[in-house]
Amino acid sequence: EAGVTQSPTHLIKTRGQQATLRCSPISGHTSVYWYQQALGLGLQFLLWYDEGEERNRGNFPPRFSGRQFPNYSSELNVNALELEDSALYLCASDLRTGLMSSYEQYFGPGTRLTVT
Amino acid sequence: AQSVTQLDSHVSVSEGTPVLLRCNYSSSYSPSLFWYVQHPNKGLQLLLKYTSAATLVKGINGFEAEFKKSETSFHLTKPSAHMSDAAEYFCGNFNKFYFGSGTKLNVKP
């Protein structure tokens, strides 16, 4: 069974540009989560999508946004990039039955975003 | 407000000795806690989870954690460290999608 996949592996952008990161969840998983892992700051929750809807977001500005497609894959968009957006962006998926989570998030390898 | 606190940023043990990685939680209701491991240049892997069932949770690779409500703790232990256990470990709370700051485990030969 294929795991969570993310693309691209690395992304280099300049300040002010936009970045688009993509994630494909494990087959059958309907929930996708995005996290930012910046150096020295640990993992910080960004966004949670389930069944195409944004269910929750972390303490990040609105220039961090995303969407989930009908096939449950997801896209994270970061507008007006700032130097401090440089980080590893991790996507995770889990299996939900209605409102109940399996409490087992499976993570992808991440996209390393560098803003210069 | 913080959901979990990992008490040590770095822990160093000798191979074959016990491992203890400490995590305290703060929650007004029954939390859903986890431990993940992240090996260098590899993805995060779930070690174990607590979701209000048995308080002693057994995970992969010989790790286990005990949920202690009286101490608001969820420490991760392993009886005997192996070189391959060297990695960064994250405690967290599923309810708030919160990850602790991480503990880097070093295993000396």
PDB file of C-alpha atoms in Angstrom:
ATOM      1  CA  GLU A   1       0.000   0.000   0.000  1.00  0.00           C
ATOM      2  CA  ALA A   2       1.413   3.377  -0.967  1.00  0.00           C
ATOM      3  CA  GLY A   3       2.019   5.841   1.824  1.00  0.00           C
ATOM      4  CA  VAL A   4       1.397   9.559   1.914  1.00  0.00           C
ATOM      5  CA  THR A   5       3.185  11.240  -0.957  1.00  0.00           C
ATOM      6  CA  GLN A   6       4.221  14.871  -1.274  1.00  0.00           C
ATOM      7  CA  SER A   7       5.570  16.956  -4.121  1.00  0.00           C
ATOM      8  CA  PRO A   8       7.860  18.571  -4.825  1.00  0.00           C
ATOM      9  CA  THR A   9      10.624  17.309  -2.543  1.00  0.00           C
ATOM     10  CA  HIS A  10      12.375  20.656  -2.586  1.00  0.00           C
ATOM     11  CA  LEU A  11      11.136  24.081  -3.570  1.00  0.00           C
ATOM     12  CA  ILE A  12      13.145  27.271  -3.773  1.00  0.00           C
ATOM     13  CA  LYS A  13      11.312  30.582  -4.022  1.00  0.00           C
ATOM     14  CA  THR A  14      12.135  34.223  -3.541  1.00  0.00           C
ATOM     15  CA  ARG A  15      10.502  36.529  -1.035  1.00  0.00           C
ATOM     16  CA  GLY A  16       7.089  37.743  -2.180  1.00  0.00           C
ATOM     17  CA  GLN A  17       6.413  34.807  -4.488  1.00  0.00           C
ATOM     18  CA  GLN A  18       3.783  32.128  -4.050  1.00  0.00           C
ATOM     19  CA  ALA A  19       4.436  28.456  -3.309  1.00  0.00           C
ATOM     20  CA  THR A  20       2.156  25.491  -3.977  1.00  0.00           C
ATOM     21  CA  LEU A  21       2.750  22.191  -2.225  1.00  0.00           C
ATOM     22  CA  ARG A  22       0.862  18.992  -2.960  1.00  0.00           C
ATOM     23  CA  CYS A  23      -0.110  15.947  -0.950  1.00  0.00           C
ATOM     24  CA  SER A  24      -1.764  12.638  -1.752  1.00  0.00           C
ATOM     25  CA  PRO A  25      -3.134  10.739   1.247  1.00  0.00           C
ATOM     26  CA  ILE A  26      -3.146   7.013   1.783  1.00  0.00           C
ATOM     27  CA  SER A  27      -5.905   5.374  -0.234  1.00  0.00           C
ATOM     28  CA  GLY A  28      -9.119   5.389   1.793  1.00  0.00           C
ATOM     29  CA  HIS A  29      -8.057   8.231   4.087  1.00  0.00           C
ATOM     30  CA  THR A  30     -10.329  11.249   3.883  1.00  0.00           C
ATOM     31  CA  SER A  31      -8.558  13.619   6.260  1.00  0.00           C
ATOM     32  CA  VAL A  32      -5.414  15.535   5.392  1.00  0.00           C
ATOM     33  CA  TYR A  33      -3.362  17.594   7.807  1.00  0.00           C
ATOM     34  CA  TRP A  34      -0.602  20.095   7.098  1.00  0.00           C
ATOM     35  CA  TYR A  35       2.212  20.919   9.518  1.00  0.00           C
ATOM     36  CA  GLN A  36       5.182  23.262   9.401  1.00  0.00           C
ATOM     37  CA  GLN A  37       8.471  22.074  10.872  1.00  0.00           C
ATOM     38  CA  ALA A  38      10.769  25.040  11.086  1.00  0.00           C
ATOM     39  CA  LEU A  39      14.253  24.778  12.545  1.00  0.00           C
ATOM     40  CA  GLY A  40      14.099  25.086  16.301  1.00  0.00           C
ATOM     41  CA  LEU A  41      10.300  25.415  16.398  1.00  0.00           C
ATOM     42  CA  GLY A  42       9.151  21.806  16.233  1.00  0.00           C
ATOM     43  CA  LEU A  43       6.005  20.835  14.354  1.00  0.00           C
ATOM     44  CA  GLN A  44       3.234  23.357  14.210  1.00  0.00           C
ATOM     45  CA  PHE A  45      -0.264  22.526  13.012  1.00  0.00           C
ATOM     46  CA  LEU A  46      -1.352  24.490   9.951  1.00  0.00           C
ATOM     47  CA  LEU A  47      -4.571  23.106   8.480  1.00  0.00           C
ATOM     48  CA  TRP A  48      -6.937  20.146   8.584  1.00  0.00           C
ATOM     49  CA  TYR A  49      -9.137  19.151   5.670  1.00  0.00           C
ATOM     50  CA  ASP A  50     -11.785  16.470   5.744  1.00  0.00           C
ATOM     51  CA  GLU A  51     -14.246  15.546   3.008  1.00  0.00           C
ATOM     52  CA  GLY A  52     -13.267  18.625   1.045  1.00  0.00           C
ATOM     53  CA  GLU A  53     -13.871  21.086   3.876  1.00  0.00           C
ATOM     54  CA  GLU A  54     -11.437  23.027   6.035  1.00  0.00           C
ATOM     55  CA  ARG A  55     -12.172  21.771   9.574  1.00  0.00           C
ATOM     56  CA  ASN A  56      -9.543  23.565  11.611  1.00  0.00           C
ATOM     57  CA  ARG A  57      -6.549  25.809  11.204  1.00  0.00           C
ATOM     58  CA  GLY A  58      -3.607  26.643  13.398  1.00  0.00           C
ATOM     59  CA  ASN A  59      -2.251  30.009  14.393  1.00  0.00           C
ATOM     60  CA  PHE A  60      -0.993  31.054  10.963  1.00  0.00           C
ATOM     61  CA  PRO A  61      -1.840  34.121   8.856  1.00  0.00           C
ATOM     62  CA  PRO A  62      -4.410  33.913   6.027  1.00  0.00           C
ATOM     63  CA  ARG A  63      -1.682  33.839   3.382  1.00  0.00           C
ATOM     64  CA  PHE A  64      -1.411  30.162   4.313  1.00  0.00           C
ATOM     65  CA  SER A  65      -4.347  28.476   2.629  1.00  0.00           C
ATOM     66  CA  GLY A  66      -5.222  25.285   0.890  1.00  0.00           C
ATOM     67  CA  ARG A  67      -7.879  23.027  -0.429  1.00  0.00           C
ATOM     68  CA  GLN A  68      -8.832  19.410  -0.695  1.00  0.00           C
ATOM     69  CA  PHE A  69      -9.919  17.881  -3.960  1.00  0.00           C
ATOM     70  CA  PRO A  70     -12.668  15.288  -4.555  1.00  0.00           C
ATOM     71  CA  ASN A  71     -10.027  12.524  -4.653  1.00  0.00           C
ATOM     72  CA  TYR A  72      -8.928  13.710  -1.149  1.00  0.00           C
ATOM     73  CA  SER A  73      -5.556  14.970  -2.317  1.00  0.00           C
ATOM     74  CA  SER A  74      -4.666  18.385  -1.017  1.00  0.00           C
ATOM     75  CA  GLU A  75      -2.776  21.512  -1.896  1.00  0.00           C
ATOM     76  CA  LEU A  76      -1.147  24.026   0.430  1.00  0.00           C
ATOM     77  CA  ASN A  77      -0.627  27.529  -0.907  1.00  0.00           C
ATOM     78  CA  VAL A  78       1.612  30.080   0.712  1.00  0.00           C
ATOM     79  CA  ASN A  79       1.288  33.591  -0.679  1.00  0.00           C
ATOM     80  CA  ALA A  80       3.631  36.558  -0.284  1.00  0.00           C
ATOM     81  CA  LEU A  81       6.460  34.345   0.921  1.00  0.00           C
ATOM     82  CA  GLU A  82       8.619  35.585   3.762  1.00  0.00           C
ATOM     83  CA  LEU A  83      12.088  34.377   4.734  1.00  0.00           C
ATOM     84  CA  GLU A  84      10.710  32.805   7.927  1.00  0.00           C
ATOM     85  CA  ASP A  85       8.432  30.556   5.846  1.00  0.00           C
ATOM     86  CA  SER A  86      11.510  28.451   5.087  1.00  0.00           C
ATOM     87  CA  ALA A  87      10.738  25.088   6.650  1.00  0.00           C
ATOM     88  CA  LEU A  88       9.846  21.460   6.072  1.00  0.00           C
ATOM     89  CA  TYR A  89       6.135  21.185   5.307  1.00  0.00           C
ATOM     90  CA  LEU A  90       4.650  17.869   6.312  1.00  0.00           C
ATOM     91  CA  CYS A  91       1.379  16.387   5.208  1.00  0.00           C
ATOM     92  CA  ALA A  92      -0.390  13.620   7.113  1.00  0.00           C
ATOM     93  CA  SER A  93      -3.548  11.628   6.575  1.00  0.00           C
ATOM     94  CA  ASP A  94      -5.769   9.523   8.753  1.00  0.00           C
ATOM     95  CA  LEU A  95      -8.877   7.437   8.529  1.00  0.00           C
ATOM     96  CA  ARG A  96     -12.068   8.906   9.904  1.00  0.00           C
ATOM     97  CA  THR A  97     -15.417   7.267  10.372  1.00  0.00           C
ATOM     98  CA  GLY A  98     -17.862  10.120  10.649  1.00  0.00           C
ATOM     99  CA  LEU A  99     -16.537  12.359  13.401  1.00  0.00           C
ATOM    100  CA  MET A 100     -14.310   9.648  14.869  1.00  0.00           C
ATOM    101  CA  SER A 101     -10.626   9.649  14.085  1.00  0.00           C
ATOM    102  CA  SER A 102      -8.420   6.595  14.106  1.00  0.00           C
ATOM    103  CA  TYR A 103      -5.862   8.762  15.974  1.00  0.00           C
ATOM    104  CA  GLU A 104      -3.177   7.438  13.682  1.00  0.00           C
ATOM    105  CA  GLN A 105      -1.788  10.111  11.422  1.00  0.00           C
ATOM    106  CA  TYR A 106       0.529   8.845   8.719  1.00  0.00           C
ATOM    107  CA  PHE A 107       3.077  11.349   7.528  1.00  0.00           C
ATOM    108  CA  GLY A 108       4.617  11.986   4.156  1.00  0.00           C
ATOM    109  CA  PRO A 109       8.315  12.752   3.659  1.00  0.00           C
ATOM    110  CA  GLY A 110       7.704  16.476   3.424  1.00  0.00           C
ATOM    111  CA  THR A 111       8.495  19.344   1.087  1.00  0.00           C
ATOM    112  CA  ARG A 112      11.512  21.447   1.969  1.00  0.00           C
ATOM    113  CA  LEU A 113      10.662  25.070   1.136  1.00  0.00           C
ATOM    114  CA  THR A 114      13.500  27.545   1.004  1.00  0.00           C
ATOM    115  CA  VAL A 115      12.733  31.243   0.653  1.00  0.00           C
ATOM    116  CA  THR A 116      15.607  33.478  -0.410  1.00  0.00           C
TER     117      THR A 116
ATOM    118  CA  ALA B   1      -2.025  27.310  26.097  1.00  0.00           C
ATOM    119  CA  GLN B   2       0.512  24.530  25.804  1.00  0.00           C
ATOM    120  CA  SER B   3      -0.961  21.054  25.512  1.00  0.00           C
ATOM    121  CA  VAL B   4       2.166  18.981  26.211  1.00  0.00           C
ATOM    122  CA  THR B   5       5.626  19.731  27.530  1.00  0.00           C
ATOM    123  CA  GLN B   6       8.633  17.597  26.768  1.00  0.00           C
ATOM    124  CA  LEU B   7      10.885  18.047  29.736  1.00  0.00           C
ATOM    125  CA  ASP B   8      14.220  17.260  28.072  1.00  0.00           C
ATOM    126  CA  SER B   9      15.482  18.582  24.760  1.00  0.00           C
ATOM    127  CA  HIS B  10      18.353  16.070  24.696  1.00  0.00           C
ATOM    128  CA  VAL B  11      18.783  12.679  26.353  1.00  0.00           C
ATOM    129  CA  SER B  12      21.912  10.559  26.087  1.00  0.00           C
ATOM    130  CA  VAL B  13      22.063   6.883  27.106  1.00  0.00           C
ATOM    131  CA  SER B  14      24.440   4.009  26.585  1.00  0.00           C
ATOM    132  CA  GLU B  15      23.430   1.097  24.404  1.00  0.00           C
ATOM    133  CA  GLY B  16      21.698  -1.565  26.480  1.00  0.00           C
ATOM    134  CA  THR B  17      20.564   0.826  29.234  1.00  0.00           C
ATOM    135  CA  PRO B  18      16.973   1.983  29.833  1.00  0.00           C
ATOM    136  CA  VAL B  19      15.450   4.936  28.006  1.00  0.00           C
ATOM    137  CA  LEU B  20      13.128   7.472  29.650  1.00  0.00           C
ATOM    138  CA  LEU B  21      11.738  10.371  27.652  1.00  0.00           C
ATOM    139  CA  ARG B  22       9.484  12.611  29.697  1.00  0.00           C
ATOM    140  CA  CYS B  23       6.240  14.266  28.619  1.00  0.00           C
ATOM    141  CA  ASN B  24       3.685  16.128  30.738  1.00  0.00           C
ATOM    142  CA  TYR B  25       0.293  17.154  29.445  1.00  0.00           C
ATOM    143  CA  SER B  26      -2.255  19.760  30.370  1.00  0.00           C
ATOM    144  CA  SER B  27      -5.887  19.095  29.585  1.00  0.00           C
ATOM    145  CA  SER B  28      -9.213  19.618  31.301  1.00  0.00           C
ATOM    146  CA  TYR B  29     -10.632  16.504  29.665  1.00  0.00           C
ATOM    147  CA  SER B  30      -9.293  13.100  28.744  1.00  0.00           C
ATOM    148  CA  PRO B  31      -6.561  13.716  26.212  1.00  0.00           C
ATOM    149  CA  SER B  32      -5.604  11.584  23.227  1.00  0.00           C
ATOM    150  CA  LEU B  33      -1.832  11.418  23.425  1.00  0.00           C
ATOM    151  CA  PHE B  34       0.850  10.039  21.168  1.00  0.00           C
ATOM    152  CA  TRP B  35       4.556   9.582  20.667  1.00  0.00           C
ATOM    153  CA  TYR B  36       6.136   9.861  17.220  1.00  0.00           C
ATOM    154  CA  VAL B  37       9.734   9.195  16.209  1.00  0.00           C
ATOM    155  CA  GLN B  38      11.632  11.013  13.475  1.00  0.00           C
ATOM    156  CA  HIS B  39      14.892   9.502  12.282  1.00  0.00           C
ATOM    157  CA  PRO B  40      17.319  11.804  10.457  1.00  0.00           C
ATOM    158  CA  ASN B  41      16.100  12.550   6.939  1.00  0.00           C
ATOM    159  CA  LYS B  42      13.136  10.232   7.387  1.00  0.00           C
ATOM    160  CA  GLY B  43       9.455  10.802   7.957  1.00  0.00           C
ATOM    161  CA  LEU B  44       7.580  10.739  11.232  1.00  0.00           C
ATOM    162  CA  GLN B  45       6.448   7.343  12.458  1.00  0.00           C
ATOM    163  CA  LEU B  46       3.809   6.710  15.097  1.00  0.00           C
ATOM    164  CA  LEU B  47       5.298   4.815  18.049  1.00  0.00           C
ATOM    165  CA  LEU B  48       2.189   4.531  20.171  1.00  0.00           C
ATOM    166  CA  LYS B  49      -1.036   6.280  21.169  1.00  0.00           C
ATOM    167  CA  TYR B  50      -3.303   6.606  24.197  1.00  0.00           C
ATOM    168  CA  THR B  51      -7.027   7.130  23.680  1.00  0.00           C
ATOM    169  CA  SER B  52      -8.516   6.473  27.147  1.00  0.00           C
ATOM    170  CA  ALA B  53      -8.285   2.694  27.032  1.00  0.00           C
ATOM    171  CA  ALA B  54      -5.494   0.862  28.898  1.00  0.00           C
ATOM    172  CA  THR B  55      -3.176   3.263  30.722  1.00  0.00           C
ATOM    173  CA  LEU B  56      -0.076   1.241  29.815  1.00  0.00           C
ATOM    174  CA  VAL B  57       0.367   1.458  26.075  1.00  0.00           C
ATOM    175  CA  LYS B  58       2.759  -0.757  24.170  1.00  0.00           C
ATOM    176  CA  GLY B  59       4.191   0.508  20.925  1.00  0.00           C
ATOM    177  CA  ILE B  60       6.562  -0.556  18.220  1.00  0.00           C
ATOM    178  CA  ASN B  61      10.259  -1.384  18.657  1.00  0.00           C
ATOM    179  CA  GLY B  62       9.869  -2.239  22.348  1.00  0.00           C
ATOM    180  CA  PHE B  63       8.703   1.197  23.470  1.00  0.00           C
ATOM    181  CA  GLU B  64       5.858   1.726  25.896  1.00  0.00           C
ATOM    182  CA  ALA B  65       4.272   4.651  27.697  1.00  0.00           C
ATOM    183  CA  GLU B  66       2.127   4.939  30.797  1.00  0.00           C
ATOM    184  CA  PHE B  67      -0.685   7.470  31.119  1.00  0.00           C
ATOM    185  CA  LYS B  68      -0.679   8.767  34.706  1.00  0.00           C
ATOM    186  CA  LYS B  69      -3.568  11.110  35.360  1.00  0.00           C
ATOM    187  CA  SER B  70      -2.441  11.921  38.909  1.00  0.00           C
ATOM    188  CA  GLU B  71       0.904  13.138  37.570  1.00  0.00           C
ATOM    189  CA  THR B  72      -0.411  14.427  34.197  1.00  0.00           C
ATOM    190  CA  SER B  73       2.396  12.494  32.564  1.00  0.00           C
ATOM    191  CA  PHE B  74       2.850  10.245  29.556  1.00  0.00           C
ATOM    192  CA  HIS B  75       6.515   9.238  29.680  1.00  0.00           C
ATOM    193  CA  LEU B  76       8.043   7.009  27.025  1.00  0.00           C
ATOM    194  CA  THR B  77      10.251   4.124  28.134  1.00  0.00           C
ATOM    195  CA  LYS B  78      12.249   1.266  26.707  1.00  0.00           C
ATOM    196  CA  PRO B  79      14.100  -1.295  28.823  1.00  0.00           C
ATOM    197  CA  SER B  80      17.210  -1.478  26.659  1.00  0.00           C
ATOM    198  CA  ALA B  81      18.387   1.118  24.147  1.00  0.00           C
ATOM    199  CA  HIS B  82      19.647   0.147  20.732  1.00  0.00           C
ATOM    200  CA  MET B  83      21.846   2.232  18.463  1.00  0.00           C
ATOM    201  CA  SER B  84      18.986   2.388  15.964  1.00  0.00           C
ATOM    202  CA  ASP B  85      16.842   4.216  18.558  1.00  0.00           C
ATOM    203  CA  ALA B  86      18.886   7.387  18.066  1.00  0.00           C
ATOM    204  CA  ALA B  87      16.347   9.859  16.688  1.00  0.00           C
ATOM    205  CA  GLU B  88      14.088  12.727  17.701  1.00  0.00           C
ATOM    206  CA  TYR B  89      10.937  11.865  19.632  1.00  0.00           C
ATOM    207  CA  PHE B  90       7.778  13.947  19.781  1.00  0.00           C
ATOM    208  CA  CYS B  91       4.997  13.725  22.338  1.00  0.00           C
ATOM    209  CA  GLY B  92       1.693  15.319  21.446  1.00  0.00           C
ATOM    210  CA  ASN B  93      -2.052  15.609  21.731  1.00  0.00           C
ATOM    211  CA  PHE B  94      -4.329  14.555  18.876  1.00  0.00           C
ATOM    212  CA  ASN B  95      -7.214  16.672  20.171  1.00  0.00           C
ATOM    213  CA  LYS B  96      -5.296  19.875  19.523  1.00  0.00           C
ATOM    214  CA  PHE B  97      -2.991  18.564  16.780  1.00  0.00           C
ATOM    215  CA  TYR B  98      -0.225  19.677  19.112  1.00  0.00           C
ATOM    216  CA  PHE B  99       3.336  18.369  18.991  1.00  0.00           C
ATOM    217  CA  GLY B 100       5.830  18.932  21.757  1.00  0.00           C
ATOM    218  CA  SER B 101       9.171  20.538  21.062  1.00  0.00           C
ATOM    219  CA  GLY B 102      10.914  17.187  20.703  1.00  0.00           C
ATOM    220  CA  THR B 103      13.585  15.217  22.551  1.00  0.00           C
ATOM    221  CA  LYS B 104      16.728  14.145  20.719  1.00  0.00           C
ATOM    222  CA  LEU B 105      17.878  10.751  21.907  1.00  0.00           C
ATOM    223  CA  ASN B 106      21.562   9.949  21.561  1.00  0.00           C
ATOM    224  CA  VAL B 107      22.668   6.347  22.084  1.00  0.00           C
ATOM    225  CA  LYS B 108      26.335   5.805  22.906  1.00  0.00           C
ATOM    226  CA  PRO B 109      28.031   2.530  22.014  1.00  0.00           C
TER     227      PRO B 109
END
